[in-house]
């Protein structure tokens, strides 16, 4: 294995995560991605680890290593290819981006580089929206706008909630309309036409971001304020899924 140069806490966490993955999954490839690996960590950043193996199952795990959170995606070739296909149709290249831009920690099978190259090619090719997808996204945004406007006079709080969803859907549609990848929510405004981005910022700034109040709501609902350890069930892949 080889590792990128990272500050001490992150370096130890990545090495610990890689050792845990090797012991548990018998991987042929590990790709480390995300802002930590790029050298641009935020206070809440985690390690994104894409694990490639040959076994007929996939799994997602969230786990801490030395106080550093890690999201671990375990897949074989067939499930990676399916994710790439589905994400291209949806316009959200999560898998392609991790594989294409990440750092290869472990590479013991030609499929590791083959899948990374497939991810790079998909990012370059762009999304493949169907007309059905375009129409549905446009309809959903328009419907939410109408619902929010109907509530504005008699229930401003509910209207603000619905209109926030509507505007987010509209901004995502701006990317769909131009056949561009839809970025993550925290990058959504950065790639918009400047005039549109300015209007969107004014809209969302009008509903002041009250983090303390949001955390109070979290305490009464989800019980956490951010990352938490979690392990999904292993999803067995049927023989028809094994196509790679």
PDB file of C-alpha atoms in Angstrom:
ATOM      1  CA  UNK A   1       0.000   0.000   0.000  1.00  0.00           C
ATOM      2  CA  UNK A   2       0.999   3.612  -0.466  1.00  0.00           C
ATOM      3  CA  UNK A   3      -0.387   6.721   1.172  1.00  0.00           C
ATOM      4  CA  UNK A   4      -0.644  10.425   0.322  1.00  0.00           C
ATOM      5  CA  UNK A   5       1.158  12.954   2.493  1.00  0.00           C
ATOM      6  CA  UNK A   6      -1.365  14.062   5.112  1.00  0.00           C
ATOM      7  CA  UNK A   7      -1.119  15.815   8.504  1.00  0.00           C
ATOM      8  CA  UNK A   8      -0.546  13.435  11.414  1.00  0.00           C
ATOM      9  CA  UNK A   9      -4.150  12.894  12.604  1.00  0.00           C
ATOM     10  CA  UNK A  10      -5.411  12.219   9.075  1.00  0.00           C
ATOM     11  CA  UNK A  11      -2.425  10.087   8.105  1.00  0.00           C
ATOM     12  CA  UNK A  12      -2.906   7.834  11.132  1.00  0.00           C
ATOM     13  CA  UNK A  13      -6.641   7.623  10.455  1.00  0.00           C
ATOM     14  CA  UNK A  14      -6.146   6.633   6.811  1.00  0.00           C
ATOM     15  CA  UNK A  15      -3.572   3.991   7.698  1.00  0.00           C
ATOM     16  CA  UNK A  16      -5.829   2.612  10.424  1.00  0.00           C
ATOM     17  CA  UNK A  17      -8.814   2.544   8.083  1.00  0.00           C
ATOM     18  CA  UNK A  18      -6.833   0.795   5.349  1.00  0.00           C
ATOM     19  CA  UNK A  19      -5.627  -1.873   7.793  1.00  0.00           C
ATOM     20  CA  UNK A  20      -9.192  -2.435   9.035  1.00  0.00           C
ATOM     21  CA  UNK A  21     -10.483  -2.712   5.453  1.00  0.00           C
ATOM     22  CA  UNK A  22      -7.788  -5.219   4.456  1.00  0.00           C
ATOM     23  CA  UNK A  23      -8.539  -7.391   7.476  1.00  0.00           C
ATOM     24  CA  UNK A  24     -12.290  -7.333   6.969  1.00  0.00           C
ATOM     25  CA  UNK A  25     -12.874  -7.321   3.211  1.00  0.00           C
ATOM     26  CA  UNK A  26      -9.911  -8.850   1.374  1.00  0.00           C
ATOM     27  CA  UNK A  27      -9.901  -5.927  -1.076  1.00  0.00           C
ATOM     28  CA  UNK A  28      -8.036  -5.690  -4.375  1.00  0.00           C
ATOM     29  CA  UNK A  29      -8.277  -1.899  -4.424  1.00  0.00           C
ATOM     30  CA  UNK A  30      -8.701   1.060  -2.079  1.00  0.00           C
ATOM     31  CA  UNK A  31      -9.138   4.620  -3.350  1.00  0.00           C
ATOM     32  CA  UNK A  32      -9.048   7.489  -0.832  1.00  0.00           C
ATOM     33  CA  UNK A  33     -10.948  10.612  -1.862  1.00  0.00           C
ATOM     34  CA  UNK A  34     -12.488  13.764  -0.460  1.00  0.00           C
ATOM     35  CA  UNK A  35     -11.356  17.131   0.861  1.00  0.00           C
ATOM     36  CA  UNK A  36      -8.940  15.640   3.411  1.00  0.00           C
ATOM     37  CA  UNK A  37      -6.994  13.851   0.690  1.00  0.00           C
ATOM     38  CA  UNK A  38      -7.066  16.984  -1.484  1.00  0.00           C
ATOM     39  CA  UNK A  39      -5.582  18.975   1.406  1.00  0.00           C
ATOM     40  CA  UNK A  40      -8.719  21.109   1.815  1.00  0.00           C
ATOM     41  CA  UNK A  41     -10.373  19.764   4.984  1.00  0.00           C
ATOM     42  CA  UNK A  42     -13.210  21.557   6.763  1.00  0.00           C
ATOM     43  CA  UNK A  43     -14.067  21.098  10.420  1.00  0.00           C
ATOM     44  CA  UNK A  44     -16.559  18.355   9.552  1.00  0.00           C
ATOM     45  CA  UNK A  45     -14.604  16.670   6.729  1.00  0.00           C
ATOM     46  CA  UNK A  46     -14.338  12.899   6.603  1.00  0.00           C
ATOM     47  CA  UNK A  47     -12.323  10.346   4.674  1.00  0.00           C
ATOM     48  CA  UNK A  48     -14.096   8.865   1.665  1.00  0.00           C
ATOM     49  CA  UNK A  49     -12.793   5.375   0.975  1.00  0.00           C
ATOM     50  CA  UNK A  50     -13.857   3.407  -2.084  1.00  0.00           C
ATOM     51  CA  UNK A  51     -13.126  -0.288  -1.619  1.00  0.00           C
ATOM     52  CA  UNK A  52     -13.023  -2.707  -4.558  1.00  0.00           C
ATOM     53  CA  UNK A  53     -13.252  -6.447  -4.014  1.00  0.00           C
ATOM     54  CA  UNK A  54     -14.330  -9.574  -5.897  1.00  0.00           C
ATOM     55  CA  UNK A  55     -16.973 -10.894  -3.479  1.00  0.00           C
ATOM     56  CA  UNK A  56     -20.647 -10.855  -4.586  1.00  0.00           C
ATOM     57  CA  UNK A  57     -21.881  -8.178  -2.182  1.00  0.00           C
ATOM     58  CA  UNK A  58     -21.727  -4.451  -1.535  1.00  0.00           C
ATOM     59  CA  UNK A  59     -21.849  -2.540   1.724  1.00  0.00           C
ATOM     60  CA  UNK A  60     -21.581   0.974   3.129  1.00  0.00           C
ATOM     61  CA  UNK A  61     -19.998   1.691   6.509  1.00  0.00           C
ATOM     62  CA  UNK A  62     -19.461   4.860   8.531  1.00  0.00           C
ATOM     63  CA  UNK A  63     -16.789   4.464  11.182  1.00  0.00           C
ATOM     64  CA  UNK A  64     -14.306   6.599  13.083  1.00  0.00           C
ATOM     65  CA  UNK A  65     -10.554   6.010  13.089  1.00  0.00           C
ATOM     66  CA  UNK A  66      -8.580   7.933  15.687  1.00  0.00           C
ATOM     67  CA  UNK A  67     -11.338  10.501  15.952  1.00  0.00           C
ATOM     68  CA  UNK A  68     -11.511  11.023  12.182  1.00  0.00           C
ATOM     69  CA  UNK A  69     -14.789   9.980  10.540  1.00  0.00           C
ATOM     70  CA  UNK A  70     -14.648   7.774   7.466  1.00  0.00           C
ATOM     71  CA  UNK A  71     -17.286   6.795   4.924  1.00  0.00           C
ATOM     72  CA  UNK A  72     -16.467   3.435   3.363  1.00  0.00           C
ATOM     73  CA  UNK A  73     -18.074   2.199   0.134  1.00  0.00           C
ATOM     74  CA  UNK A  74     -17.475  -1.501  -0.584  1.00  0.00           C
ATOM     75  CA  UNK A  75     -18.284  -2.699  -4.098  1.00  0.00           C
ATOM     76  CA  UNK A  76     -17.292  -5.213  -6.731  1.00  0.00           C
ATOM     77  CA  UNK A  77     -16.914  -4.406 -10.401  1.00  0.00           C
ATOM     78  CA  UNK A  78     -20.528  -5.117 -11.299  1.00  0.00           C
ATOM     79  CA  UNK A  79     -21.963  -2.804  -8.663  1.00  0.00           C
ATOM     80  CA  UNK A  80     -19.501  -0.028  -9.569  1.00  0.00           C
ATOM     81  CA  UNK A  81     -20.534  -0.219 -13.210  1.00  0.00           C
ATOM     82  CA  UNK A  82     -24.185  -0.053 -12.216  1.00  0.00           C
ATOM     83  CA  UNK A  83     -23.587   2.981  -9.991  1.00  0.00           C
ATOM     84  CA  UNK A  84     -21.748   4.739 -12.812  1.00  0.00           C
ATOM     85  CA  UNK A  85     -24.609   4.041 -15.205  1.00  0.00           C
ATOM     86  CA  UNK A  86     -27.327   5.166 -12.765  1.00  0.00           C
ATOM     87  CA  UNK A  87     -25.438   8.271 -11.669  1.00  0.00           C
ATOM     88  CA  UNK A  88     -24.867   9.346 -15.263  1.00  0.00           C
ATOM     89  CA  UNK A  89     -28.611   9.190 -15.850  1.00  0.00           C
ATOM     90  CA  UNK A  90     -29.279  11.147 -12.637  1.00  0.00           C
ATOM     91  CA  UNK A  91     -26.515  13.696 -13.203  1.00  0.00           C
ATOM     92  CA  UNK A  92     -24.819  13.100  -9.841  1.00  0.00           C
ATOM     93  CA  UNK A  93     -21.359  11.574 -10.465  1.00  0.00           C
ATOM     94  CA  UNK A  94     -20.499  10.569  -6.890  1.00  0.00           C
ATOM     95  CA  UNK A  95     -18.817   7.280  -7.783  1.00  0.00           C
ATOM     96  CA  UNK A  96     -17.096   8.639 -10.888  1.00  0.00           C
ATOM     97  CA  UNK A  97     -15.697  11.601  -8.963  1.00  0.00           C
ATOM     98  CA  UNK A  98     -14.301   9.493  -6.119  1.00  0.00           C
ATOM     99  CA  UNK A  99     -12.679   7.004  -8.463  1.00  0.00           C
ATOM    100  CA  UNK A 100     -11.360   9.595 -10.911  1.00  0.00           C
ATOM    101  CA  UNK A 101      -9.965  12.129  -8.449  1.00  0.00           C
ATOM    102  CA  UNK A 102      -8.974   9.955  -5.495  1.00  0.00           C
ATOM    103  CA  UNK A 103      -5.594   8.583  -4.423  1.00  0.00           C
ATOM    104  CA  UNK A 104      -4.945   4.878  -5.024  1.00  0.00           C
ATOM    105  CA  UNK A 105      -3.910   3.364  -1.705  1.00  0.00           C
ATOM    106  CA  UNK A 106      -4.131  -0.266  -2.824  1.00  0.00           C
ATOM    107  CA  UNK A 107      -4.038  -1.678  -6.360  1.00  0.00           C
ATOM    108  CA  UNK A 108      -3.849  -5.454  -6.736  1.00  0.00           C
ATOM    109  CA  UNK A 109      -6.040  -6.009  -9.786  1.00  0.00           C
ATOM    110  CA  UNK A 110      -6.201  -4.424 -13.267  1.00  0.00           C
ATOM    111  CA  UNK A 111      -9.854  -3.550 -12.651  1.00  0.00           C
ATOM    112  CA  UNK A 112      -8.808  -0.858 -10.164  1.00  0.00           C
ATOM    113  CA  UNK A 113      -7.220   1.336 -12.828  1.00  0.00           C
ATOM    114  CA  UNK A 114      -9.813   0.259 -15.393  1.00  0.00           C
ATOM    115  CA  UNK A 115     -12.628   1.521 -13.184  1.00  0.00           C
ATOM    116  CA  UNK A 116     -10.732   4.715 -12.369  1.00  0.00           C
ATOM    117  CA  UNK A 117     -10.311   5.338 -16.094  1.00  0.00           C
ATOM    118  CA  UNK A 118     -14.008   4.628 -16.617  1.00  0.00           C
ATOM    119  CA  UNK A 119     -14.777   7.240 -13.973  1.00  0.00           C
ATOM    120  CA  UNK A 120     -12.519   9.791 -15.685  1.00  0.00           C
ATOM    121  CA  UNK A 121     -14.153   9.101 -19.045  1.00  0.00           C
ATOM    122  CA  UNK A 122     -17.629   9.476 -17.550  1.00  0.00           C
ATOM    123  CA  UNK A 123     -16.780  12.830 -15.944  1.00  0.00           C
ATOM    124  CA  UNK A 124     -15.463  14.068 -19.282  1.00  0.00           C
ATOM    125  CA  UNK A 125     -18.473  12.762 -21.235  1.00  0.00           C
ATOM    126  CA  UNK A 126     -21.034  14.445 -19.009  1.00  0.00           C
ATOM    127  CA  UNK A 127     -24.478  13.260 -17.882  1.00  0.00           C
ATOM    128  CA  UNK A 128     -27.041  11.423 -19.995  1.00  0.00           C
ATOM    129  CA  UNK A 129     -30.396  12.866 -18.992  1.00  0.00           C
ATOM    130  CA  UNK A 130     -33.501  11.413 -20.599  1.00  0.00           C
ATOM    131  CA  UNK A 131     -36.371  13.628 -21.677  1.00  0.00           C
ATOM    132  CA  UNK A 132     -38.450  11.965 -18.954  1.00  0.00           C
ATOM    133  CA  UNK A 133     -35.929  13.063 -16.324  1.00  0.00           C
ATOM    134  CA  UNK A 134     -35.861  16.625 -17.631  1.00  0.00           C
ATOM    135  CA  UNK A 135     -39.651  16.918 -17.655  1.00  0.00           C
ATOM    136  CA  UNK A 136     -40.090  15.364 -14.212  1.00  0.00           C
ATOM    137  CA  UNK A 137     -37.480  17.621 -12.592  1.00  0.00           C
ATOM    138  CA  UNK A 138     -39.095  20.685 -14.178  1.00  0.00           C
ATOM    139  CA  UNK A 139     -42.542  19.554 -13.066  1.00  0.00           C
ATOM    140  CA  UNK A 140     -41.388  18.878  -9.477  1.00  0.00           C
ATOM    141  CA  UNK A 141     -39.817  22.336  -9.141  1.00  0.00           C
ATOM    142  CA  UNK A 142     -42.876  24.082 -10.594  1.00  0.00           C
ATOM    143  CA  UNK A 143     -45.258  22.100  -8.406  1.00  0.00           C
ATOM    144  CA  UNK A 144     -43.277  22.931  -5.245  1.00  0.00           C
ATOM    145  CA  UNK A 145     -43.220  26.624  -6.199  1.00  0.00           C
ATOM    146  CA  UNK A 146     -46.994  26.585  -6.643  1.00  0.00           C
ATOM    147  CA  UNK A 147     -47.542  24.812  -3.296  1.00  0.00           C
ATOM    148  CA  UNK A 148     -45.281  27.266  -1.485  1.00  0.00           C
ATOM    149  CA  UNK A 149     -46.930  30.290  -3.052  1.00  0.00           C
ATOM    150  CA  UNK A 150     -50.373  28.974  -2.052  1.00  0.00           C
ATOM    151  CA  UNK A 151     -49.256  28.796   1.596  1.00  0.00           C
ATOM    152  CA  UNK A 152     -47.409  32.111   1.754  1.00  0.00           C
ATOM    153  CA  UNK A 153     -50.252  34.262   3.141  1.00  0.00           C
ATOM    154  CA  UNK A 154     -51.751  31.903   5.733  1.00  0.00           C
ATOM    155  CA  UNK A 155     -48.713  29.863   6.823  1.00  0.00           C
ATOM    156  CA  UNK A 156     -45.388  31.656   6.141  1.00  0.00           C
ATOM    157  CA  UNK A 157     -43.249  29.061   7.930  1.00  0.00           C
ATOM    158  CA  UNK A 158     -44.542  26.171   5.853  1.00  0.00           C
ATOM    159  CA  UNK A 159     -44.336  28.308   2.721  1.00  0.00           C
ATOM    160  CA  UNK A 160     -40.683  29.103   3.414  1.00  0.00           C
ATOM    161  CA  UNK A 161     -39.911  25.396   3.866  1.00  0.00           C
ATOM    162  CA  UNK A 162     -41.597  24.426   0.599  1.00  0.00           C
ATOM    163  CA  UNK A 163     -40.156  27.357  -1.349  1.00  0.00           C
ATOM    164  CA  UNK A 164     -36.657  26.451  -0.150  1.00  0.00           C
ATOM    165  CA  UNK A 165     -37.086  23.000  -1.654  1.00  0.00           C
ATOM    166  CA  UNK A 166     -38.555  24.522  -4.795  1.00  0.00           C
ATOM    167  CA  UNK A 167     -35.671  26.925  -5.341  1.00  0.00           C
ATOM    168  CA  UNK A 168     -33.121  24.151  -4.742  1.00  0.00           C
ATOM    169  CA  UNK A 169     -34.918  22.016  -7.345  1.00  0.00           C
ATOM    170  CA  UNK A 170     -34.903  24.949  -9.773  1.00  0.00           C
ATOM    171  CA  UNK A 171     -31.172  25.489  -9.342  1.00  0.00           C
ATOM    172  CA  UNK A 172     -30.506  21.789  -9.932  1.00  0.00           C
ATOM    173  CA  UNK A 173     -32.653  21.996 -13.059  1.00  0.00           C
ATOM    174  CA  UNK A 174     -30.465  24.848 -14.321  1.00  0.00           C
ATOM    175  CA  UNK A 175     -27.654  22.288 -14.582  1.00  0.00           C
ATOM    176  CA  UNK A 176     -29.924  19.656 -16.145  1.00  0.00           C
ATOM    177  CA  UNK A 177     -31.138  22.142 -18.761  1.00  0.00           C
ATOM    178  CA  UNK A 178     -27.532  22.785 -19.814  1.00  0.00           C
ATOM    179  CA  UNK A 179     -26.650  19.062 -19.699  1.00  0.00           C
ATOM    180  CA  UNK A 180     -24.166  19.588 -16.875  1.00  0.00           C
ATOM    181  CA  UNK A 181     -23.410  17.493 -13.815  1.00  0.00           C
ATOM    182  CA  UNK A 182     -25.400  18.528 -10.718  1.00  0.00           C
ATOM    183  CA  UNK A 183     -22.888  19.436  -7.999  1.00  0.00           C
ATOM    184  CA  UNK A 184     -23.230  18.749  -4.293  1.00  0.00           C
ATOM    185  CA  UNK A 185     -25.471  21.147  -2.366  1.00  0.00           C
ATOM    186  CA  UNK A 186     -22.504  23.011  -0.898  1.00  0.00           C
ATOM    187  CA  UNK A 187     -21.180  23.689  -4.408  1.00  0.00           C
ATOM    188  CA  UNK A 188     -24.527  24.300  -6.106  1.00  0.00           C
ATOM    189  CA  UNK A 189     -24.385  28.105  -6.202  1.00  0.00           C
ATOM    190  CA  UNK A 190     -20.770  28.294  -7.364  1.00  0.00           C
ATOM    191  CA  UNK A 191     -21.440  26.934 -10.850  1.00  0.00           C
ATOM    192  CA  UNK A 192     -24.474  29.046 -11.717  1.00  0.00           C
ATOM    193  CA  UNK A 193     -24.829  32.051 -13.959  1.00  0.00           C
ATOM    194  CA  UNK A 194     -23.743  35.029 -11.762  1.00  0.00           C
ATOM    195  CA  UNK A 195     -27.113  36.796 -11.928  1.00  0.00           C
ATOM    196  CA  UNK A 196     -28.984  33.601 -11.057  1.00  0.00           C
ATOM    197  CA  UNK A 197     -26.539  32.814  -8.246  1.00  0.00           C
ATOM    198  CA  UNK A 198     -26.994  36.310  -6.821  1.00  0.00           C
ATOM    199  CA  UNK A 199     -30.778  35.941  -6.767  1.00  0.00           C
ATOM    200  CA  UNK A 200     -30.474  32.507  -5.168  1.00  0.00           C
ATOM    201  CA  UNK A 201     -28.158  33.867  -2.472  1.00  0.00           C
ATOM    202  CA  UNK A 202     -30.592  36.678  -1.692  1.00  0.00           C
ATOM    203  CA  UNK A 203     -33.439  34.184  -1.431  1.00  0.00           C
ATOM    204  CA  UNK A 204     -31.650  31.875   0.982  1.00  0.00           C
ATOM    205  CA  UNK A 205     -30.068  34.675   3.019  1.00  0.00           C
ATOM    206  CA  UNK A 206     -33.541  36.107   3.641  1.00  0.00           C
ATOM    207  CA  UNK A 207     -34.282  32.934   5.652  1.00  0.00           C
ATOM    208  CA  UNK A 208     -31.444  33.436   8.171  1.00  0.00           C
ATOM    209  CA  UNK A 209     -29.395  30.302   8.829  1.00  0.00           C
ATOM    210  CA  UNK A 210     -30.037  29.716  12.534  1.00  0.00           C
ATOM    211  CA  UNK A 211     -27.619  26.880  13.291  1.00  0.00           C
ATOM    212  CA  UNK A 212     -28.449  26.772  17.005  1.00  0.00           C
ATOM    213  CA  UNK A 213     -32.149  26.392  16.278  1.00  0.00           C
ATOM    214  CA  UNK A 214     -31.407  23.726  13.671  1.00  0.00           C
ATOM    215  CA  UNK A 215     -29.403  21.810  16.277  1.00  0.00           C
ATOM    216  CA  UNK A 216     -32.271  22.034  18.753  1.00  0.00           C
ATOM    217  CA  UNK A 217     -34.520  20.492  16.132  1.00  0.00           C
ATOM    218  CA  UNK A 218     -31.890  17.810  15.509  1.00  0.00           C
ATOM    219  CA  UNK A 219     -31.851  16.973  19.234  1.00  0.00           C
ATOM    220  CA  UNK A 220     -35.587  16.341  19.118  1.00  0.00           C
ATOM    221  CA  UNK A 221     -35.531  14.329  15.891  1.00  0.00           C
ATOM    222  CA  UNK A 222     -32.372  12.624  14.638  1.00  0.00           C
ATOM    223  CA  UNK A 223     -30.390  12.903  17.893  1.00  0.00           C
ATOM    224  CA  UNK A 224     -27.060  13.833  16.248  1.00  0.00           C
ATOM    225  CA  UNK A 225     -25.430  16.978  14.841  1.00  0.00           C
ATOM    226  CA  UNK A 226     -23.305  15.383  12.148  1.00  0.00           C
ATOM    227  CA  UNK A 227     -21.337  12.216  11.488  1.00  0.00           C
ATOM    228  CA  UNK A 228     -22.271   9.067  13.384  1.00  0.00           C
ATOM    229  CA  UNK A 229     -21.028   5.488  13.178  1.00  0.00           C
ATOM    230  CA  UNK A 230     -23.294   3.337  11.056  1.00  0.00           C
ATOM    231  CA  UNK A 231     -23.019   0.082   9.162  1.00  0.00           C
ATOM    232  CA  UNK A 232     -25.388  -0.924   6.413  1.00  0.00           C
ATOM    233  CA  UNK A 233     -26.339  -4.512   5.792  1.00  0.00           C
ATOM    234  CA  UNK A 234     -24.380  -6.404   3.187  1.00  0.00           C
ATOM    235  CA  UNK A 235     -26.354  -6.434  -0.034  1.00  0.00           C
ATOM    236  CA  UNK A 236     -25.815  -9.718  -1.830  1.00  0.00           C
ATOM    237  CA  UNK A 237     -25.573  -9.462  -5.599  1.00  0.00           C
ATOM    238  CA  UNK A 238     -27.402 -12.052  -7.681  1.00  0.00           C
ATOM    239  CA  UNK A 239     -25.626 -13.867 -10.544  1.00  0.00           C
ATOM    240  CA  UNK A 240     -27.376 -11.534 -13.006  1.00  0.00           C
ATOM    241  CA  UNK A 241     -25.566  -8.633 -11.317  1.00  0.00           C
ATOM    242  CA  UNK A 242     -22.165 -10.164 -11.986  1.00  0.00           C
ATOM    243  CA  UNK A 243     -21.475  -8.733 -15.391  1.00  0.00           C
ATOM    244  CA  UNK A 244     -17.896  -7.542 -15.123  1.00  0.00           C
TER     245      UNK A 244
END
